[in-house]
Coordinates of C-alpha atoms in Angstrom, one line a residue:
X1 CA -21.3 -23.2 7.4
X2 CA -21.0 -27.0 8.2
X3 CA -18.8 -29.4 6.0
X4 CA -20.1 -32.0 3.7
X5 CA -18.9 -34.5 6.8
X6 CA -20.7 -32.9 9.5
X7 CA -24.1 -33.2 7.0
X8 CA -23.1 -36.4 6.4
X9 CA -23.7 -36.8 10.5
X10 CA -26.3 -34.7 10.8
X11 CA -28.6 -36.6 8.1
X12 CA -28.7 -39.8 10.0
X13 CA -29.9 -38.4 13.3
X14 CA -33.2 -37.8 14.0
X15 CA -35.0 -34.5 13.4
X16 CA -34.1 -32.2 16.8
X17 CA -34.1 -28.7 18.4
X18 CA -31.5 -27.7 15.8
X19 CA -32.6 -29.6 13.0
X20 CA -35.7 -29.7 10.5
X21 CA -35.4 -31.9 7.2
X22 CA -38.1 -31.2 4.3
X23 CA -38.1 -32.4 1.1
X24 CA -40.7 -28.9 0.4
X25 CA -39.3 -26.3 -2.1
X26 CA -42.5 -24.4 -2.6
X27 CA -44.1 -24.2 1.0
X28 CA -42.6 -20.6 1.8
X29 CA -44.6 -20.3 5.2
X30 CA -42.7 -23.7 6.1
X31 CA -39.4 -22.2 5.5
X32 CA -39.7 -18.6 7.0
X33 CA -41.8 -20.7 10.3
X34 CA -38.4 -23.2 10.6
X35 CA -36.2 -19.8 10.1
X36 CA -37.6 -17.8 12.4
X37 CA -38.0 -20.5 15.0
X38 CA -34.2 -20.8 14.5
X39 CA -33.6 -17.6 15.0
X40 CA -35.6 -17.3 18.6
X41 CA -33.9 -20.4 19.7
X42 CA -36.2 -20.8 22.2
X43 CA -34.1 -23.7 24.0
X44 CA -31.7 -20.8 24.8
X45 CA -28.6 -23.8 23.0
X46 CA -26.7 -20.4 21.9
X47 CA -26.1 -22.8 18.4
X48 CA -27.3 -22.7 14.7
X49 CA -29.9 -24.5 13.6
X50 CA -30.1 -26.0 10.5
X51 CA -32.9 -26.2 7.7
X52 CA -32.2 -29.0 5.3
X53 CA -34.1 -29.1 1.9
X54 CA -34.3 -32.3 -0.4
X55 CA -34.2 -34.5 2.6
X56 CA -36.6 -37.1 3.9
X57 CA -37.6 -37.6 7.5
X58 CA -35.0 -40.6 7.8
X59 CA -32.2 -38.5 6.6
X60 CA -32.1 -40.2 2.8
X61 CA -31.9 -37.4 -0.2
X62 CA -35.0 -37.5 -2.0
X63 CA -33.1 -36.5 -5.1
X64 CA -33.7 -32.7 -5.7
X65 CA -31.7 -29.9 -7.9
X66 CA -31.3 -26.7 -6.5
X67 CA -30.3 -24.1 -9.4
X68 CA -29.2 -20.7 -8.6
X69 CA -32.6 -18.9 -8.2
X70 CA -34.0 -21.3 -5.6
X71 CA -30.5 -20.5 -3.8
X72 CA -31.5 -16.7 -3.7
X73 CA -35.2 -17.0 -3.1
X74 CA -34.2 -18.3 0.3
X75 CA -31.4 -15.6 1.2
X76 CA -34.3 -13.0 0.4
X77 CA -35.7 -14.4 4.0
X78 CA -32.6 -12.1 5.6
X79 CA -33.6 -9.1 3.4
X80 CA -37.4 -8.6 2.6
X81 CA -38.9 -8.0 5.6
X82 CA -41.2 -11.2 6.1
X83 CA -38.8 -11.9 9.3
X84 CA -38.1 -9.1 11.6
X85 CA -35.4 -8.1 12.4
X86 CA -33.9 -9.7 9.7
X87 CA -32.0 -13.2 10.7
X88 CA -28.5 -13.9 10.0
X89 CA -28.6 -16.8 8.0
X90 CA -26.0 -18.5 5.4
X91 CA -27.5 -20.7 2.2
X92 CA -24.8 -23.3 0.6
X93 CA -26.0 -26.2 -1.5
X94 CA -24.5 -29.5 -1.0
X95 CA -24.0 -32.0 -3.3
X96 CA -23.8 -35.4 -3.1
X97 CA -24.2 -38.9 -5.2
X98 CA -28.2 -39.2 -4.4
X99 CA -29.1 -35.7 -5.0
X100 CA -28.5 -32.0 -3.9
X101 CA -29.2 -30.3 -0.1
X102 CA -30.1 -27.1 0.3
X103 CA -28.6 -26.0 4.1
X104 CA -29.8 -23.1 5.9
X105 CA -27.9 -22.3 8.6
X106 CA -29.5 -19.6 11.0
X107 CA -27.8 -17.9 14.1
X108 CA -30.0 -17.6 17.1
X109 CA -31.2 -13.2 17.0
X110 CA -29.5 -11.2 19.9
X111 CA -33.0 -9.2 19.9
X112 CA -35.9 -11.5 20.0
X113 CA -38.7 -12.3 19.7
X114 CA -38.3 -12.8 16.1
X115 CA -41.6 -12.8 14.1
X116 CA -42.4 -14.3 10.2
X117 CA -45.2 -12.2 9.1
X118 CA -46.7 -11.3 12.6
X119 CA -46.3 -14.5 14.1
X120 CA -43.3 -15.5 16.9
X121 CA -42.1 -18.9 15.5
X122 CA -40.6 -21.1 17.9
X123 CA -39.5 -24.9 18.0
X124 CA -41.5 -26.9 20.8
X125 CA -39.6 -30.3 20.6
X126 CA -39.1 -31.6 17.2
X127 CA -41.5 -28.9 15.3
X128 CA -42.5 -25.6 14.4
X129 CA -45.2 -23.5 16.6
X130 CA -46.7 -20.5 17.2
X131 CA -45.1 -18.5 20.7
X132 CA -47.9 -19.1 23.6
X133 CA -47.7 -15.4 25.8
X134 CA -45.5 -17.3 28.6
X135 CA -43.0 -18.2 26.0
X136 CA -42.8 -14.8 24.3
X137 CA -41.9 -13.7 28.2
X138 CA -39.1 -16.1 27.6
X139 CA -37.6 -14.4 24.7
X140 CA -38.1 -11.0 25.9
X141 CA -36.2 -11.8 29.3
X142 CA -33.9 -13.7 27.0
X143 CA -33.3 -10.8 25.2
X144 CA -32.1 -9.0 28.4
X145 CA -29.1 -11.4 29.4
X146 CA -27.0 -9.9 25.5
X147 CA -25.2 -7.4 25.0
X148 CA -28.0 -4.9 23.7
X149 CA -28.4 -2.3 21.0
X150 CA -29.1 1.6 22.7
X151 CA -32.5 1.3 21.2
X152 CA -33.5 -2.1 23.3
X153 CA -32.1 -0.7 26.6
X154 CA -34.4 0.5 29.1
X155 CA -35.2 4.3 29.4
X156 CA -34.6 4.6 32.6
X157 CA -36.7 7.4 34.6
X158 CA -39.8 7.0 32.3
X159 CA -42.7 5.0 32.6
X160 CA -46.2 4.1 30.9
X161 CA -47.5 7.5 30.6
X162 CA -44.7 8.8 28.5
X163 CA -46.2 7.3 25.8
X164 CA -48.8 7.5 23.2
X165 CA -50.8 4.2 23.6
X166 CA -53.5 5.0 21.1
X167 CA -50.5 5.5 18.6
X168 CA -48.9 1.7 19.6
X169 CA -52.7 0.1 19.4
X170 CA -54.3 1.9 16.7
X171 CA -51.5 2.4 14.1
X172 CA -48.3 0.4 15.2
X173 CA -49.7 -3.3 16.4
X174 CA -51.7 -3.9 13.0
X175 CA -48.5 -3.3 11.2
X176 CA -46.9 -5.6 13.7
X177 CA -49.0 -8.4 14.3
X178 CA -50.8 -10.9 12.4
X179 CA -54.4 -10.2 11.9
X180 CA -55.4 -13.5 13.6
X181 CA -52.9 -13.3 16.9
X182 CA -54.4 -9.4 16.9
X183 CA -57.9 -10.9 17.4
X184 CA -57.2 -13.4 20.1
X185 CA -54.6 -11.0 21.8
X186 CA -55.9 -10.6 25.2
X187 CA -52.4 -9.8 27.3
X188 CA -52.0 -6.5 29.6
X189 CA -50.1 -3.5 27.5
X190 CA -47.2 -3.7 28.9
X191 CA -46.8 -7.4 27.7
X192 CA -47.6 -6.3 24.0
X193 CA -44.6 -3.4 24.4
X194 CA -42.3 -6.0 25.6
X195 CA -42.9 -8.6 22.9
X196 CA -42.2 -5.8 20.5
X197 CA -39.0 -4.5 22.1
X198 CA -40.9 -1.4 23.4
X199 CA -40.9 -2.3 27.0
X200 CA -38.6 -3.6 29.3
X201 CA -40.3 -6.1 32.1
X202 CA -37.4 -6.4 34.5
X203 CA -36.6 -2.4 34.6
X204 CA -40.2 -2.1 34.3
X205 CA -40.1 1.1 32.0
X206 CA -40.2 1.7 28.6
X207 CA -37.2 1.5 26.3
X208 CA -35.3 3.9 24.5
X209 CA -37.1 2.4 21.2
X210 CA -40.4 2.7 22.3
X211 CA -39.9 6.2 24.1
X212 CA -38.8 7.2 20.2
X213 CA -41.4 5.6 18.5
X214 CA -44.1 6.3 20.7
X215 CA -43.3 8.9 23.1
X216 CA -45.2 11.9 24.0
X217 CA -41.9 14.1 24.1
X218 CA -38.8 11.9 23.2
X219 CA -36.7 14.8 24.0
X220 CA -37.2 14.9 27.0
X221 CA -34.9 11.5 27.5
X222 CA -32.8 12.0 24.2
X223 CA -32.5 15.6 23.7
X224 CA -30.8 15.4 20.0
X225 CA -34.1 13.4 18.8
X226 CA -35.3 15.4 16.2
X227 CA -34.4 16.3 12.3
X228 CA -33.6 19.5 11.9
X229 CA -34.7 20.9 7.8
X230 CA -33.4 24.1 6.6
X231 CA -33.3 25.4 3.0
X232 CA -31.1 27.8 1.9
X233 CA -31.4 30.5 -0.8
X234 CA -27.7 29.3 -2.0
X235 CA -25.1 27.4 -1.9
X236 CA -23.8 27.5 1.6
X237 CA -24.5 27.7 5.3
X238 CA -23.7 31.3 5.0
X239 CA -26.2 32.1 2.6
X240 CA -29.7 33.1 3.8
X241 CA -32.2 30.8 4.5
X242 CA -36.0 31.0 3.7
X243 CA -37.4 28.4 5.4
X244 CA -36.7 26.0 8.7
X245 CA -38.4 23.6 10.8
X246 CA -38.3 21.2 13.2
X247 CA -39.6 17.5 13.1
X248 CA -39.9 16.3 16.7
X249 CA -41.8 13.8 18.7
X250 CA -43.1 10.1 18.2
X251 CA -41.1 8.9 15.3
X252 CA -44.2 6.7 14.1
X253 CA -46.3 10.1 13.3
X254 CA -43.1 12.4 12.3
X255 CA -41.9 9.9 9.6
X256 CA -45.1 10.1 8.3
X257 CA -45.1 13.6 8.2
X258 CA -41.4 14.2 6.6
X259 CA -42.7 11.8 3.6
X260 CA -45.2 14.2 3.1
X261 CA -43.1 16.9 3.3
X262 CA -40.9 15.2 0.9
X263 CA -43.5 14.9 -1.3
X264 CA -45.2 18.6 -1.0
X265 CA -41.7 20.6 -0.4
X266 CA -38.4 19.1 -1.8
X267 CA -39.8 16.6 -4.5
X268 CA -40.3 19.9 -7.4
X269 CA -41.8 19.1 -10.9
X270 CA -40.3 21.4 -13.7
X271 CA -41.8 20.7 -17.8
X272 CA -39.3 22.4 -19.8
X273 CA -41.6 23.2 -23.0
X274 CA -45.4 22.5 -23.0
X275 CA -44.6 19.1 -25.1
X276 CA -42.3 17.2 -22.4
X277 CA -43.4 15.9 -19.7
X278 CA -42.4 16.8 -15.9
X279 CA -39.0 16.2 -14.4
X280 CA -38.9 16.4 -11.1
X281 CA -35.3 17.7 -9.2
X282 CA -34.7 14.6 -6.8
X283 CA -36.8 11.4 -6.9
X284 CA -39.4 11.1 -3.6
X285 CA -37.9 7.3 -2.9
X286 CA -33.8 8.5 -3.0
X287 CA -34.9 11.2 -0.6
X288 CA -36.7 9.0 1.9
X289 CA -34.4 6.1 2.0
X290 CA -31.6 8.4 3.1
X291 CA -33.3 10.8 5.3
X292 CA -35.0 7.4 7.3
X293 CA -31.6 5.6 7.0
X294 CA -30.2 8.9 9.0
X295 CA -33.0 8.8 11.6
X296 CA -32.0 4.7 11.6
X297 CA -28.8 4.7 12.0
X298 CA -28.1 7.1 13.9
X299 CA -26.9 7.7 17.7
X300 CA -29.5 9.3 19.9
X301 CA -26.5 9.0 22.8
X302 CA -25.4 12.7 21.1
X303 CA -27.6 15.6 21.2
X304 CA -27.0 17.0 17.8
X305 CA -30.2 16.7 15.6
X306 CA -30.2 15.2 11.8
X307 CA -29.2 17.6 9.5
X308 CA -31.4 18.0 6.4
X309 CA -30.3 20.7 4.7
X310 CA -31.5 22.2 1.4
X311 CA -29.2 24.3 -0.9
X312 CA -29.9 26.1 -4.5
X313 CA -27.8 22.8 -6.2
X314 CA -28.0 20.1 -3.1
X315 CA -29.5 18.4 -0.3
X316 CA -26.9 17.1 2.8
X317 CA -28.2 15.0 5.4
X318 CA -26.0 14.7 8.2
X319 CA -26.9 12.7 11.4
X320 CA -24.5 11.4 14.3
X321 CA -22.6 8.2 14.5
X322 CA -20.0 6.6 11.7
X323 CA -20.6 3.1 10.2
X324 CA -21.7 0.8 12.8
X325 CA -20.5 -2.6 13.6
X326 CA -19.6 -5.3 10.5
X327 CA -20.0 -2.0 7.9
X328 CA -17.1 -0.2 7.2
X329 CA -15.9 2.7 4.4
X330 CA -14.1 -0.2 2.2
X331 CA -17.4 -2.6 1.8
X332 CA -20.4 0.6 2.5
X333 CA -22.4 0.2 0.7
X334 CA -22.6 -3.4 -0.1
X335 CA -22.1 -4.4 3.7
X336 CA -24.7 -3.3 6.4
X337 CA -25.4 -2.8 10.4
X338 CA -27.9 -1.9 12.4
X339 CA -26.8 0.2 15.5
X340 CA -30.8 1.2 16.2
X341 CA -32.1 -2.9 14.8
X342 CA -35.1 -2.3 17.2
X343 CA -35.7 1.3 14.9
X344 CA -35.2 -0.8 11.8
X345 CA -37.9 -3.1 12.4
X346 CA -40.3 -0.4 13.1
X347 CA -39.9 1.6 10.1
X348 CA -40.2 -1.7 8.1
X349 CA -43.7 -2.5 9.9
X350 CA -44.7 0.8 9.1
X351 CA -43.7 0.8 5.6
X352 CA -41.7 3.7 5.8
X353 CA -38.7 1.2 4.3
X354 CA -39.4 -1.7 2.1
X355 CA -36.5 -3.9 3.0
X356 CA -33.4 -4.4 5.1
X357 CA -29.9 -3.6 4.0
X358 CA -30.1 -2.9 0.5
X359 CA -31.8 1.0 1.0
X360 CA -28.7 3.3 0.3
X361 CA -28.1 1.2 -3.0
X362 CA -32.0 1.6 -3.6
X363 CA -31.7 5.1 -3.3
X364 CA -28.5 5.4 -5.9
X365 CA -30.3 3.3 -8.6
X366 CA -33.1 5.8 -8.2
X367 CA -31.4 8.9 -8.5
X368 CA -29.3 7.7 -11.3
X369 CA -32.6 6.8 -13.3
X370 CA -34.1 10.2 -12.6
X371 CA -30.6 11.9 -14.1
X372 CA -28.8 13.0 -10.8
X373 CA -25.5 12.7 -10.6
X374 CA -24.4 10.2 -8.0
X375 CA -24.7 11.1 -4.5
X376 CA -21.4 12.0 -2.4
X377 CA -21.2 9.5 1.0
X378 CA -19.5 10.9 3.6
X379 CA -17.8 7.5 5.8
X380 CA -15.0 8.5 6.7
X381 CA -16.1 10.2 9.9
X382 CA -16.0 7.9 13.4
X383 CA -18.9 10.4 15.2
X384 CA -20.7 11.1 12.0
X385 CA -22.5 10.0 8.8
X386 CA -23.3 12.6 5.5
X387 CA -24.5 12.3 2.3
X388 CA -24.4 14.9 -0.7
X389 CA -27.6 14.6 -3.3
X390 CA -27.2 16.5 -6.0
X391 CA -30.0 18.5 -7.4
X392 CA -30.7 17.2 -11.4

């Protein structure tokens, strides 16, 4: 984060590519368009840019407080889904003689385009606009020149018939897209895919995200894409079983379909006596947060399956790859990282998660509330990531 000297600096030039000064505290749209635009750095400078609020066009403080609720209603930008992927972004308040300065200071994304509610915000010259398509080709190529995630890489081999269109038009774009840029939207398909990380122009061929998420037969490519459910009449893998099953394919219509099974097969209501009311064994949002964080998170580079395993006292959910990147056993699970941020996004769109980094300690509140016992996290592992939910 800059010093109260470089501010200093910084608040007698002139608005730039880098720069926005508002004296707005309540114009939300404002805020998440000057974020996200930072976060696409469109410009390609490779620098932060910086949102100051409580300053006037010619750089003098207009005066303003900022308490600490105002503080964390803009960090909630990096976690509640309005941007995606989520930006990374700092929030400090400076103070000085003539008033108080919010600073927002936002790292250009490694995976754009970057969209606030639908839209691809970028900065033409000194403001705010909405992404034209030959722009949007910008960030996409962009995108290629990083150091990319496995689920942005292109799938090499396959190409547009490996996927389910009707599923990425009909259910996935709506969830993607605002309803407006939807209406207007007259580019070829493979355009849309790209914009969305699905498609990659210059290999011309899906990627490994959209072969996942759309994909006729995903295993095909990655052959360990698929969760693998068993329950088991006791308490061990040596025990019989009574029941297996295999979710495989597009990962937009299978997460759909575990919820349900969730709901219809593992979520059980018991009433004690005919005056209590039901209790139910696990709560349905503990279980979906950590089977979807599995399917997440995980590393389709093995071909071992996610493990969701149901015993007499337990559920384990098992899936390949340790703690990714800037999360690590001493800080999990306050500290997250996306290995699959493409994957992330997706199941955000959908709804199938409601925000970014805060879903394992979602799913402990829950099953704490709903009297289980709380859950076991295996961490330790450098290939592999577990976690033990206890049955109430």
């Amino acid at each position: 984060m800059i010093t109260q000297e470089q501010l200093t600096k910084m608040l007698s030039t002139i608005e730039t590519e880098s720069v926005e000064k508002t004296i707005s505290k309540t114009d939300t749209n404002k805020l998440g368009d000057a974020i996200c635009a930072f976060s696409n750095d469109l410009p390609a400078k490779g620098r932060p840019g910086y949102l100051l609020i409580g300053v006037n066009d010619n750089g003098s403080l207009n005066g303003s407080t900022f308490d600490e609720d105002f503080l964390q209603k803009l960090l909630s930008f990096r976690t509640d889904g309005r941007i995606v992927p989520p930006p990374a972004m700092v929030v400090e308040k400076i103070v000085f003689p003539e008033g108080e300065v919010a600073v927002v200071e936002v790292q250009p994304s490694r995976v754009p385009p970057v969209r606030f509610k639908g839209k691809v915000c970028v900065r033409v010259g000194l403001r705010a606009d909405i992404a034209n398509e030959a722009e949007e080709r910008i960030l996409s190529e962009k995108r290629s020149t990083f150091a990319r995630s496995f689920d942005t890489q292109p799938c090499y081999g396959s190409n547009l018939n490996d996927l389910s269109l009707d599923i990425f038009k009909i259910i996935y774009l709506p969830t993607a897209i605002d309803e407006e840029t939807l209406i207007a939207n007259g580019r070829e398909i493979k355009s849309q895919l790209s914009s969305l990380k699905f498609y990659d122009l210059s290999a011309d061929c899906p990627t490994n995200a959209g072969i996942l998420m759309f994909g006729k037969n995903p295993r095909f490519y990655m052959a360990g894409a698929y969760v693998q459910f068993v329950r088991f009449v006791g308490e061990d893998e040596i025990s019989n079983f009574e029941y297996e099953h295999r979710f495989e394919g597009d990962l937009t219509t299978q997460m759909s379909v575990m919820e349900e099974f969730i709901k219809s097969q593992i979520i059980k209501k018991v009433q004690y006596n005919l005056s209590e009311e039901y209790q139910y064994s696990y709560p349905l949002s503990a279980i979906k947060e950590l089977l979807f964080n599995a399917i997440i998170h995980r590393d389709y580079q093995s071909n071992a399956p996610i493990k969701f395993y149901e015993f007499s006292d337990r559920i384990e959910i098992t899936n390949s790859g340790g703690l990714f990147g800037d999360a690590r056993p001493e800080n999990f699970p306050n500290k997250n990282d996306y290995r699959n941020p493409t994957l992330a996004e997706a199941a955000k769109n959908l709804g199938f998660i409601n925000s970014f980094n805060v879903g394992v300690k979602r799913a402990i509140a829950a099953l704490l509330k709903n009297g289980n016992p709380e859950p076991t996290f295996i961490i330790d592992q450098p290939t592999s990531f577990g976690v033990i939910i206890y049955k109430k």
